[in-house]
PDB file of C-alpha atoms and ligand atoms in Angstrom:
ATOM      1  CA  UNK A 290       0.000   0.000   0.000  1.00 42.00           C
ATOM      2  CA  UNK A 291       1.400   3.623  -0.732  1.00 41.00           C
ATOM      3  CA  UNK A 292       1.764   5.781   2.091  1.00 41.00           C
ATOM      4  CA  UNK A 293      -0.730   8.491   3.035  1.00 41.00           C
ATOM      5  CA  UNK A 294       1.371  11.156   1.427  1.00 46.00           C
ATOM      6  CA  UNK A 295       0.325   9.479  -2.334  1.00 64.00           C
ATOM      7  CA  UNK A 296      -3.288   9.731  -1.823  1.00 79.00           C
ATOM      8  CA  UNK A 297      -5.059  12.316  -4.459  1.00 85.00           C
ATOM      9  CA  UNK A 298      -6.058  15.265  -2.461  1.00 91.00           C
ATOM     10  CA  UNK A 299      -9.826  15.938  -3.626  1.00 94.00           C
ATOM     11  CA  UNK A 300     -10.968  19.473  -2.768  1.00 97.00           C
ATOM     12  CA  UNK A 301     -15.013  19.184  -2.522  1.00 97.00           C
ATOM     13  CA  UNK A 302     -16.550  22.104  -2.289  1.00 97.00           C
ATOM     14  CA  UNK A 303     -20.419  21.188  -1.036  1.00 95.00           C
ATOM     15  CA  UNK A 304     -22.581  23.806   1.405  1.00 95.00           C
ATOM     16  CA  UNK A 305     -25.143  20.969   2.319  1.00 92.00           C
ATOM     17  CA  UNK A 306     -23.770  18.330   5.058  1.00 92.00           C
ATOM     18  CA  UNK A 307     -26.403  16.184   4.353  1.00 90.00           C
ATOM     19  CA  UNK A 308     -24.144  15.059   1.000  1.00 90.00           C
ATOM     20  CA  UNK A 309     -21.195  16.537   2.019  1.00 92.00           C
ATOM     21  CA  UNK A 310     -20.754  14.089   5.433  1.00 92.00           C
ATOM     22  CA  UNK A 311     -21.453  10.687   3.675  1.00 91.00           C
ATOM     23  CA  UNK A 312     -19.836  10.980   0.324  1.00 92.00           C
ATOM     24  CA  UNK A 313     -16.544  12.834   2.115  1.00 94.00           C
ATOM     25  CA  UNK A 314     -16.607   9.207   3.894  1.00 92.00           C
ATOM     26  CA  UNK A 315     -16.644   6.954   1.108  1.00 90.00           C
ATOM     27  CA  UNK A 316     -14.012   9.132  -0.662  1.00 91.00           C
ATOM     28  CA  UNK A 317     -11.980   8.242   2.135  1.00 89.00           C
ATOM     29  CA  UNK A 318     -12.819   4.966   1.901  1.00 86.00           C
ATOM     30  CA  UNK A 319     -12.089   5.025  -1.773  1.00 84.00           C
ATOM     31  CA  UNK A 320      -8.025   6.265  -1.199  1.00 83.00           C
ATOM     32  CA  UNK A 321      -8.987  10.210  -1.481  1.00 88.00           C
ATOM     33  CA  UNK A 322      -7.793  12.292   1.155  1.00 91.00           C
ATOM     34  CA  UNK A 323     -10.490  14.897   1.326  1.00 95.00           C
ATOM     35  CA  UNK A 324     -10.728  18.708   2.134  1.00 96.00           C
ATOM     36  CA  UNK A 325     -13.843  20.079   2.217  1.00 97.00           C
ATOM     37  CA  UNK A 326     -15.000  24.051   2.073  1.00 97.00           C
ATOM     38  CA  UNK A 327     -18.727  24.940   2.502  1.00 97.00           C
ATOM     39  CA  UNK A 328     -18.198  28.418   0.955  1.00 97.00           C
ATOM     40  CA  UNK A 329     -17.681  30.176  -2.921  1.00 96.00           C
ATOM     41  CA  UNK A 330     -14.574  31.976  -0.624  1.00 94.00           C
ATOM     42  CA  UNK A 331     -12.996  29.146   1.423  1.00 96.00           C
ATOM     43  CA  UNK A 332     -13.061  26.910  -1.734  1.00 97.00           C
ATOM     44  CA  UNK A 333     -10.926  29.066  -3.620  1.00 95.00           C
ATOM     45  CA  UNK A 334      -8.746  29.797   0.425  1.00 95.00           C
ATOM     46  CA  UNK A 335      -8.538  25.437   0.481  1.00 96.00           C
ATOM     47  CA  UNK A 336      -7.635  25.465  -2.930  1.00 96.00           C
ATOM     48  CA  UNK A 337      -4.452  28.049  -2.763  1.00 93.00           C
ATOM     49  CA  UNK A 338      -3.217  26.438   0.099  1.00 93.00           C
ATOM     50  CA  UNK A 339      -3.676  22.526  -0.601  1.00 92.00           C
ATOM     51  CA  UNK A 340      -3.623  22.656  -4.709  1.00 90.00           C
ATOM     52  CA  UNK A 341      -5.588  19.709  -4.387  1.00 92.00           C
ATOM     53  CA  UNK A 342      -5.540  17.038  -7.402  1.00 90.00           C
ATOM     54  CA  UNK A 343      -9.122  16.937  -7.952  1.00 93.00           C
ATOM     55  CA  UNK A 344     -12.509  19.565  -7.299  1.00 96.00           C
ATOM     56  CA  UNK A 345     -15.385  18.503  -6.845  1.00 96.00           C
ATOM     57  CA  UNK A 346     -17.574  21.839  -7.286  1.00 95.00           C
ATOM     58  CA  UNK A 347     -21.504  22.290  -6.454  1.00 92.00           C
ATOM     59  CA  UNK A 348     -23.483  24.875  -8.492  1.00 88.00           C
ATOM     60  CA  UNK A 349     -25.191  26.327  -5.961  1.00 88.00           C
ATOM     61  CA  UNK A 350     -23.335  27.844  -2.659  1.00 93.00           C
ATOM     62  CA  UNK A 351     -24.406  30.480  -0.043  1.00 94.00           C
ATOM     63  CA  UNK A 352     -21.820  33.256  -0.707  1.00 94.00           C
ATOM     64  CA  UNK A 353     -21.881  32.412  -4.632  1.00 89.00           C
ATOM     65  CA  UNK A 354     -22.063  30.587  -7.803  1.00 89.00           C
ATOM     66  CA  UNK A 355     -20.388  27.509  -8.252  1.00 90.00           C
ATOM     67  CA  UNK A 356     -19.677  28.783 -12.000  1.00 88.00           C
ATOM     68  CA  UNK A 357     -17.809  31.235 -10.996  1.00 91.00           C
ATOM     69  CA  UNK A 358     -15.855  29.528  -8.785  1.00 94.00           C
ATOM     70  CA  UNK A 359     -15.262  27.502 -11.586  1.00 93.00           C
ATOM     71  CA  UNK A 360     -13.766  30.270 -14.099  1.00 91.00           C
ATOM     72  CA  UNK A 361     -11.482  31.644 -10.731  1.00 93.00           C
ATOM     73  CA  UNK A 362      -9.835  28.034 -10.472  1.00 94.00           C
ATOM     74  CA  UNK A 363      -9.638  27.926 -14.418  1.00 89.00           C
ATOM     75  CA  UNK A 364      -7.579  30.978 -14.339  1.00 88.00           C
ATOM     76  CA  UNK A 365      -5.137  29.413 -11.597  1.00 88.00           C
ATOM     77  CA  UNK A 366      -5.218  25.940 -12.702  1.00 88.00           C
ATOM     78  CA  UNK A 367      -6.041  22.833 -15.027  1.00 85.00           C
ATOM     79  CA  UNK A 368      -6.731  21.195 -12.139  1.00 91.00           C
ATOM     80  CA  UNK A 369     -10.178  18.313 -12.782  1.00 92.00           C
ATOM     81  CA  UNK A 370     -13.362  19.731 -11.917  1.00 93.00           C
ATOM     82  CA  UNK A 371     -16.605  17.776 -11.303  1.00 92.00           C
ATOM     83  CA  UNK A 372     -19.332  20.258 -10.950  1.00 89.00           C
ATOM     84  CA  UNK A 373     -22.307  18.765  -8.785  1.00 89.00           C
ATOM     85  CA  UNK A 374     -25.830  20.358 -10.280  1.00 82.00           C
ATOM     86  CA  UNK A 375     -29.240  19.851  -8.960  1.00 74.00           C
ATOM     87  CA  UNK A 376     -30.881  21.470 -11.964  1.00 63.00           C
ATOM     88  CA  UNK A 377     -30.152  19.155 -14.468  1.00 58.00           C
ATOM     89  CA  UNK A 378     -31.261  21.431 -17.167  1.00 62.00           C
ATOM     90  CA  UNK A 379     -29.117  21.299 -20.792  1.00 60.00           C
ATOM     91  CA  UNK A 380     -28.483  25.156 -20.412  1.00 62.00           C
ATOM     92  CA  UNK A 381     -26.497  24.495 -16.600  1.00 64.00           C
ATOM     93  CA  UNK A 382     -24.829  21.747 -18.376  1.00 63.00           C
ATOM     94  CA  UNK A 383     -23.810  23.314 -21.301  1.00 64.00           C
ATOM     95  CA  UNK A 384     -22.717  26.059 -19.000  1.00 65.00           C
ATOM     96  CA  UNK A 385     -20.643  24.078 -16.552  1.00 63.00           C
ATOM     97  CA  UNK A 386     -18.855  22.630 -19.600  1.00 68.00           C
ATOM     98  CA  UNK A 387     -17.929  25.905 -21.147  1.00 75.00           C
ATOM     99  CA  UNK A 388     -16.606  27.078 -18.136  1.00 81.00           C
ATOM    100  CA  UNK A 389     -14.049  24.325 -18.229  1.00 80.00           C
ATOM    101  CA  UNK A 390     -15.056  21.699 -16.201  1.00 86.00           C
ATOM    102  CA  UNK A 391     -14.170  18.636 -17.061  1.00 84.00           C
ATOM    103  CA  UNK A 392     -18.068  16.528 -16.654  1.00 83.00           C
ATOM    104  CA  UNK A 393     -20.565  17.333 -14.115  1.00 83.00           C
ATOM    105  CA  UNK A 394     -22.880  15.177 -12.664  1.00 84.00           C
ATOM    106  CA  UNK A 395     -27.145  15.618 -11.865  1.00 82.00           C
ATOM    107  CA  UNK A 396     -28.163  15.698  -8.176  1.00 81.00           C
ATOM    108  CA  UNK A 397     -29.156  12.813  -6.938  1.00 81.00           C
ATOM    109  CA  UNK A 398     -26.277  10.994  -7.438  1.00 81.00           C
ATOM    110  CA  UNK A 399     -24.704   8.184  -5.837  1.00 84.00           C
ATOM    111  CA  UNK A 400     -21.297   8.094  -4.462  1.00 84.00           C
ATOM    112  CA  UNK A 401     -20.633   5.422  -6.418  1.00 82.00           C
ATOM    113  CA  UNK A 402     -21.264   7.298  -9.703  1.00 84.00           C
ATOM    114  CA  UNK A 403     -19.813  10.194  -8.845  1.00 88.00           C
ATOM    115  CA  UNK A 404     -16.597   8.299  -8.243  1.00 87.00           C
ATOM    116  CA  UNK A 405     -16.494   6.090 -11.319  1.00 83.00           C
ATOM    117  CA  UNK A 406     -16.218   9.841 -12.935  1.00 85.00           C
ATOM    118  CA  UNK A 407     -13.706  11.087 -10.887  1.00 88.00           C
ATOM    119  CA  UNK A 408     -11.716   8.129 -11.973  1.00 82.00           C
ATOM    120  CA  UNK A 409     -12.334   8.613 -15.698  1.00 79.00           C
ATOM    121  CA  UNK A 410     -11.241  12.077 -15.305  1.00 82.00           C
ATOM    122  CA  UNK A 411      -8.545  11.369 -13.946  1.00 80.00           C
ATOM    123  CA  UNK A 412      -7.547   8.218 -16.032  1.00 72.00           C
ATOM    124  CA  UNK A 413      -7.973  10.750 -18.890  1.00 69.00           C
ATOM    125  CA  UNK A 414      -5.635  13.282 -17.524  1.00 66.00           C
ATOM    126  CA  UNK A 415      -3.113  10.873 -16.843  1.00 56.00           C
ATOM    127  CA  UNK A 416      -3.466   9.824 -20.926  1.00 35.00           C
ATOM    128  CA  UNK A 417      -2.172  13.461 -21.317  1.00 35.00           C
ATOM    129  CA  UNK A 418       0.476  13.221 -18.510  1.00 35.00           C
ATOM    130  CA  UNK A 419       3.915  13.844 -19.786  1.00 38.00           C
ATOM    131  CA  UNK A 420       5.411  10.296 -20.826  1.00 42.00           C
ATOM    132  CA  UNK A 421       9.438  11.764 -20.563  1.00 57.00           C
ATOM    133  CA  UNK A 422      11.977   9.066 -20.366  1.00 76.00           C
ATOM    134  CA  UNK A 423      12.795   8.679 -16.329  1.00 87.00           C
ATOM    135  CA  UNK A 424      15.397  10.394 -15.001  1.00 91.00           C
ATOM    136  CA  UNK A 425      18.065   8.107 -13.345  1.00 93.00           C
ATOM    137  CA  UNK A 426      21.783   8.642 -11.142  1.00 94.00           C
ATOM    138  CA  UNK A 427      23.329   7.029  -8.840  1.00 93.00           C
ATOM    139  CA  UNK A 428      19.965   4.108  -7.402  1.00 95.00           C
ATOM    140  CA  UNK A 429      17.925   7.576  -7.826  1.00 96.00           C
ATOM    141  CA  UNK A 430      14.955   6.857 -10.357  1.00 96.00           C
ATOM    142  CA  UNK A 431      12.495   9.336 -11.553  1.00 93.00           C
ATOM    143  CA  UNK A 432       9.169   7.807 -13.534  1.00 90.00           C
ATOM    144  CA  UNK A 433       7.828  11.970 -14.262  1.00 84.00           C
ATOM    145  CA  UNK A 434       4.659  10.406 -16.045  1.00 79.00           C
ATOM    146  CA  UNK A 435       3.715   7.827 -13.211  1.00 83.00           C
ATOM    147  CA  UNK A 436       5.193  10.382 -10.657  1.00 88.00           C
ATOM    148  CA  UNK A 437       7.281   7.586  -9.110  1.00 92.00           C
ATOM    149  CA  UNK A 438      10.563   7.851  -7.351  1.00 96.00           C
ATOM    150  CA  UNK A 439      12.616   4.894  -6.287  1.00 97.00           C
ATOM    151  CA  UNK A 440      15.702   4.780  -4.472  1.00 96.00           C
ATOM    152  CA  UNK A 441      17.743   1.710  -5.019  1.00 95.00           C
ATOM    153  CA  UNK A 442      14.883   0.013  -5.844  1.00 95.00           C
ATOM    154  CA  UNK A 443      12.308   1.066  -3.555  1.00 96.00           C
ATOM    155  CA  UNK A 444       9.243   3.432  -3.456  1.00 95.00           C
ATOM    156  CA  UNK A 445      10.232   6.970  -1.756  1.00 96.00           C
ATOM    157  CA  UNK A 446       6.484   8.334  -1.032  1.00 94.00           C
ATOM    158  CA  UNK A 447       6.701  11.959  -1.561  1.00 92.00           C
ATOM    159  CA  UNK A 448       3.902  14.610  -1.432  1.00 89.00           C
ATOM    160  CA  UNK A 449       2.769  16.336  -4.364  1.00 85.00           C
ATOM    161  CA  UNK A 450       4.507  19.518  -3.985  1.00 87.00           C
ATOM    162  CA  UNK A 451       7.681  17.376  -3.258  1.00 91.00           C
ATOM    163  CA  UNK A 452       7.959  15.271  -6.303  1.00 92.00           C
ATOM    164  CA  UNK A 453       7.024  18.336  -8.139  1.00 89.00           C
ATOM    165  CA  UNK A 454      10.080  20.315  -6.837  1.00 93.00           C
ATOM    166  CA  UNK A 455      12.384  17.025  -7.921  1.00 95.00           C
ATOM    167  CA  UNK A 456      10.868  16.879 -10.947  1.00 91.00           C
ATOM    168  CA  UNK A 457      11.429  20.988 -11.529  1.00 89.00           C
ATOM    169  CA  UNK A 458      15.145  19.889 -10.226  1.00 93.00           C
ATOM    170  CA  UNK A 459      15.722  16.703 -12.664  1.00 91.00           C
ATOM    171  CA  UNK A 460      14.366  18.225 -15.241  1.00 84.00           C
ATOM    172  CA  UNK A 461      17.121  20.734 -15.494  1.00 85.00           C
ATOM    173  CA  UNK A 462      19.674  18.437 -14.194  1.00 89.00           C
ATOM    174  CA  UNK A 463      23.426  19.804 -14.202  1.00 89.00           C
ATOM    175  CA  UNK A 464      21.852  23.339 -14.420  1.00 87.00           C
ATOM    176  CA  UNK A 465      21.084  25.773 -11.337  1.00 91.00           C
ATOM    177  CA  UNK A 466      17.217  26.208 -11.290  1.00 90.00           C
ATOM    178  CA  UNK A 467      17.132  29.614  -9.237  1.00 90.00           C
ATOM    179  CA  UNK A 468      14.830  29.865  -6.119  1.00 89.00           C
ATOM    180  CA  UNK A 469      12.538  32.069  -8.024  1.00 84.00           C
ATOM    181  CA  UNK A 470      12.327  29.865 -10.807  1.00 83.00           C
ATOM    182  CA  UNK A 471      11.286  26.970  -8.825  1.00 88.00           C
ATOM    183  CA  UNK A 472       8.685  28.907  -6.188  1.00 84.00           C
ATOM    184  CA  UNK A 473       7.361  29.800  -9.837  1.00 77.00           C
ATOM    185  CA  UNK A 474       7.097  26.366 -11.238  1.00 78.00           C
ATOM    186  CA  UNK A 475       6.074  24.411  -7.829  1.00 82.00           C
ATOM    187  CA  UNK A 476       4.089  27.079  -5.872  1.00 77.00           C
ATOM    188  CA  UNK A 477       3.106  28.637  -9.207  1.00 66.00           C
ATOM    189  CA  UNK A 478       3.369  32.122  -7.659  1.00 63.00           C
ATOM    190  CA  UNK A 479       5.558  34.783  -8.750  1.00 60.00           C
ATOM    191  CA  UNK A 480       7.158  34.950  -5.096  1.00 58.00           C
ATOM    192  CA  UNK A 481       8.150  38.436  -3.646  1.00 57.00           C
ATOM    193  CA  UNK A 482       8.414  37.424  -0.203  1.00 60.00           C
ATOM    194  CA  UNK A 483      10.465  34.626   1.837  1.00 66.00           C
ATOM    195  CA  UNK A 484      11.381  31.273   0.235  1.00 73.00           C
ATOM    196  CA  UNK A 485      11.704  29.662   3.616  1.00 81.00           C
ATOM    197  CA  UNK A 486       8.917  27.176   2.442  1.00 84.00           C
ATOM    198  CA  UNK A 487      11.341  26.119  -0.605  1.00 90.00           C
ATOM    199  CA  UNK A 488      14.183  25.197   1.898  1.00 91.00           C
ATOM    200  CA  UNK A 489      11.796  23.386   4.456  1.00 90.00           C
ATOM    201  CA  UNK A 490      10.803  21.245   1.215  1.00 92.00           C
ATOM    202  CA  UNK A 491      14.314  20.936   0.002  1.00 95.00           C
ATOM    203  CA  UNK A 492      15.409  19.887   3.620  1.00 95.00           C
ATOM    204  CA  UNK A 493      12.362  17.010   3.530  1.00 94.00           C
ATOM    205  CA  UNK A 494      13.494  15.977  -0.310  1.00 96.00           C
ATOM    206  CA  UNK A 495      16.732  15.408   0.979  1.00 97.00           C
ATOM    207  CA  UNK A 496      15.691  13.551   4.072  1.00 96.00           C
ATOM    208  CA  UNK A 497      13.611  10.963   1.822  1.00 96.00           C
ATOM    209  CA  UNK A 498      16.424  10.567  -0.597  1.00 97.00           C
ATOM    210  CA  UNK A 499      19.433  10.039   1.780  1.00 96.00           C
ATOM    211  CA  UNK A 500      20.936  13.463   0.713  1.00 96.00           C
ATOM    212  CA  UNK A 501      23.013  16.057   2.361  1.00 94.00           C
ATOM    213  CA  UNK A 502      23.422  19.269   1.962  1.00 93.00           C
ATOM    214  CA  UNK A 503      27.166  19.716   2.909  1.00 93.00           C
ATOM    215  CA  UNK A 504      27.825  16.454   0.651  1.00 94.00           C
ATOM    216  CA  UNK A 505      25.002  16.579  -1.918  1.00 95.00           C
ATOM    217  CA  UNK A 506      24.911  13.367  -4.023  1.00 96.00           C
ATOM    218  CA  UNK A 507      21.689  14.503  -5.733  1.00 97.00           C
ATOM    219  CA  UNK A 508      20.736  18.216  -4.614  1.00 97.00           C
ATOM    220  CA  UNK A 509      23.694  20.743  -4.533  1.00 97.00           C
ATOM    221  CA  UNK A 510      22.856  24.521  -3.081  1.00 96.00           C
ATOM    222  CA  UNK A 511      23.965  27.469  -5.173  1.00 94.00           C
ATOM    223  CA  UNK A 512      24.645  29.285  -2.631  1.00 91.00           C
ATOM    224  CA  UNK A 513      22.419  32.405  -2.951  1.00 86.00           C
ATOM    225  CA  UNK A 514      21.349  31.872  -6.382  1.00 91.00           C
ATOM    226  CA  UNK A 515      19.266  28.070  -6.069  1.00 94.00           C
ATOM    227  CA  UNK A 516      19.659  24.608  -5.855  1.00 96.00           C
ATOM    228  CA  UNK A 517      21.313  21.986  -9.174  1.00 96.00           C
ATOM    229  CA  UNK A 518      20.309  18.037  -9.714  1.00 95.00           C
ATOM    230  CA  UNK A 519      23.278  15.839 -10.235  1.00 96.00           C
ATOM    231  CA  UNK A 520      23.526  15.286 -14.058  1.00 91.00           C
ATOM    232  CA  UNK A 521      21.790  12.060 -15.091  1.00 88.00           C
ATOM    233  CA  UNK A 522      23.574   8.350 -15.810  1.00 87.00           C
ATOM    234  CA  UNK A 523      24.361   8.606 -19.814  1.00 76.00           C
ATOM    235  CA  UNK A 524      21.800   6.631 -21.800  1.00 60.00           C
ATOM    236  CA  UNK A 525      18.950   7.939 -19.372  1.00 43.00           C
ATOM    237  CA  UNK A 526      17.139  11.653 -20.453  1.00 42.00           C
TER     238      UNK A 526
HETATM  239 CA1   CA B 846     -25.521  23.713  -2.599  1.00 64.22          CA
END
């Protein structure tokens, strides 16, 4: 079983407990790890801080439209979206579609239906997942289209934003990717303030991987500037 740190983070965005209580449970029970946000506001709040792998978005929420939810997380993201309707009509569908969801689904639905389309969705996204060749040095393996790492062999379970930096860092190995470059890519922020969160990832990266900072074997600081992946084995991308 992968660790707790693999398990898609589903953001579900739902005002009434009545569905929101039960199906957060069998998500759970189905290997999601769920965040849930009652509000137009706190969805978008949950979804800057957790960039979540998967939204699950109902049309209709006290403080808002669940359309336009839907267009704010467009701008930020290509994130799946699932939008949850209880109208049902063409029009809302049609609507919820040009807005760049990905399906939506009628109220009442069953959890069990609702999942079986989360899992398409995201079966189809990982059909358009890059397919690069792995990166590989020194027992370090990267698979960047199954977003695997091994280490001598064996699993390292990393979280998202994690394997994102290495893949930022491996993807650029035997160059310096600068600190700004990387809050860009892996925070997706142009970042004006601290980059304290980049080193407390680094520092866990290097934890997980049996890497030091004073005698990098895979991560090297640039002192100042950012950090540089140890070039790849020839015959590997
Ligand atoms: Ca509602």
């Amino acid at each position: 079983m992968s660790g707790e740190e693999t398990r898609p983070t589903v953001l579900f965005v739902e005002d009434e407990e009545a569905i929101s209580e039960p199906f957060s449970a069998a998500l759970d029970r189905e290997g999601f790890e769920v965040l849930n946000a009652a509000t137009a506001g706190s969805a978008l709040e949950a979804f800057d801080r957790a960039e979540p792998d998967f939204v699950l978005l109902d049309l209709t929420l006290p403080d808002g439209d669940g359309r336009d939810v839907c267009l704010e997380l467009r701008k930020r993201s290509d994130v799946p979206i699932l939008m949850l309707t209880a109208r049902g009509t063409e029009t809302d569908r049609v609507i919820g579609l040009e807005l760049g969801a990905d399906d939506y689904v009628v109220k009442p639905f069953s959890s069990r239906e609702v999942i079986s389309r989360m899992r398409a969705i995201l079966r189809r996204a990982g059909t358009v997942a890059p397919t690069d060749q792995p990166y590989r040095t020194d027992g370090l393996e990267i698979d960047f289209g199954a977003r695997r790492v091994t280490l001598a062999g064996d699993e390292v379970a990393l979280s998202r934003k994690e394997f994102d930096l290495l893949s930022a860092l491996a993807q650029n190995a035997g160059e310096v990717v600068t600190r700004e470059d990387l809050m860009a890519k892996v925070w997706d922020v142009n970042w004006f303030g601290s980059t304290k969160t980049l080193d407390v990832h680094i520092r866990a990266l290097r934890k997980k991987l049996g890497d030091s900072a004073t005698e990098p074997r895979y991560i090297s600081t640039v002192r100042g500037v950012g950090f540089r992946m140890a070039e790849p084995e020839p015959g590997a991308s």
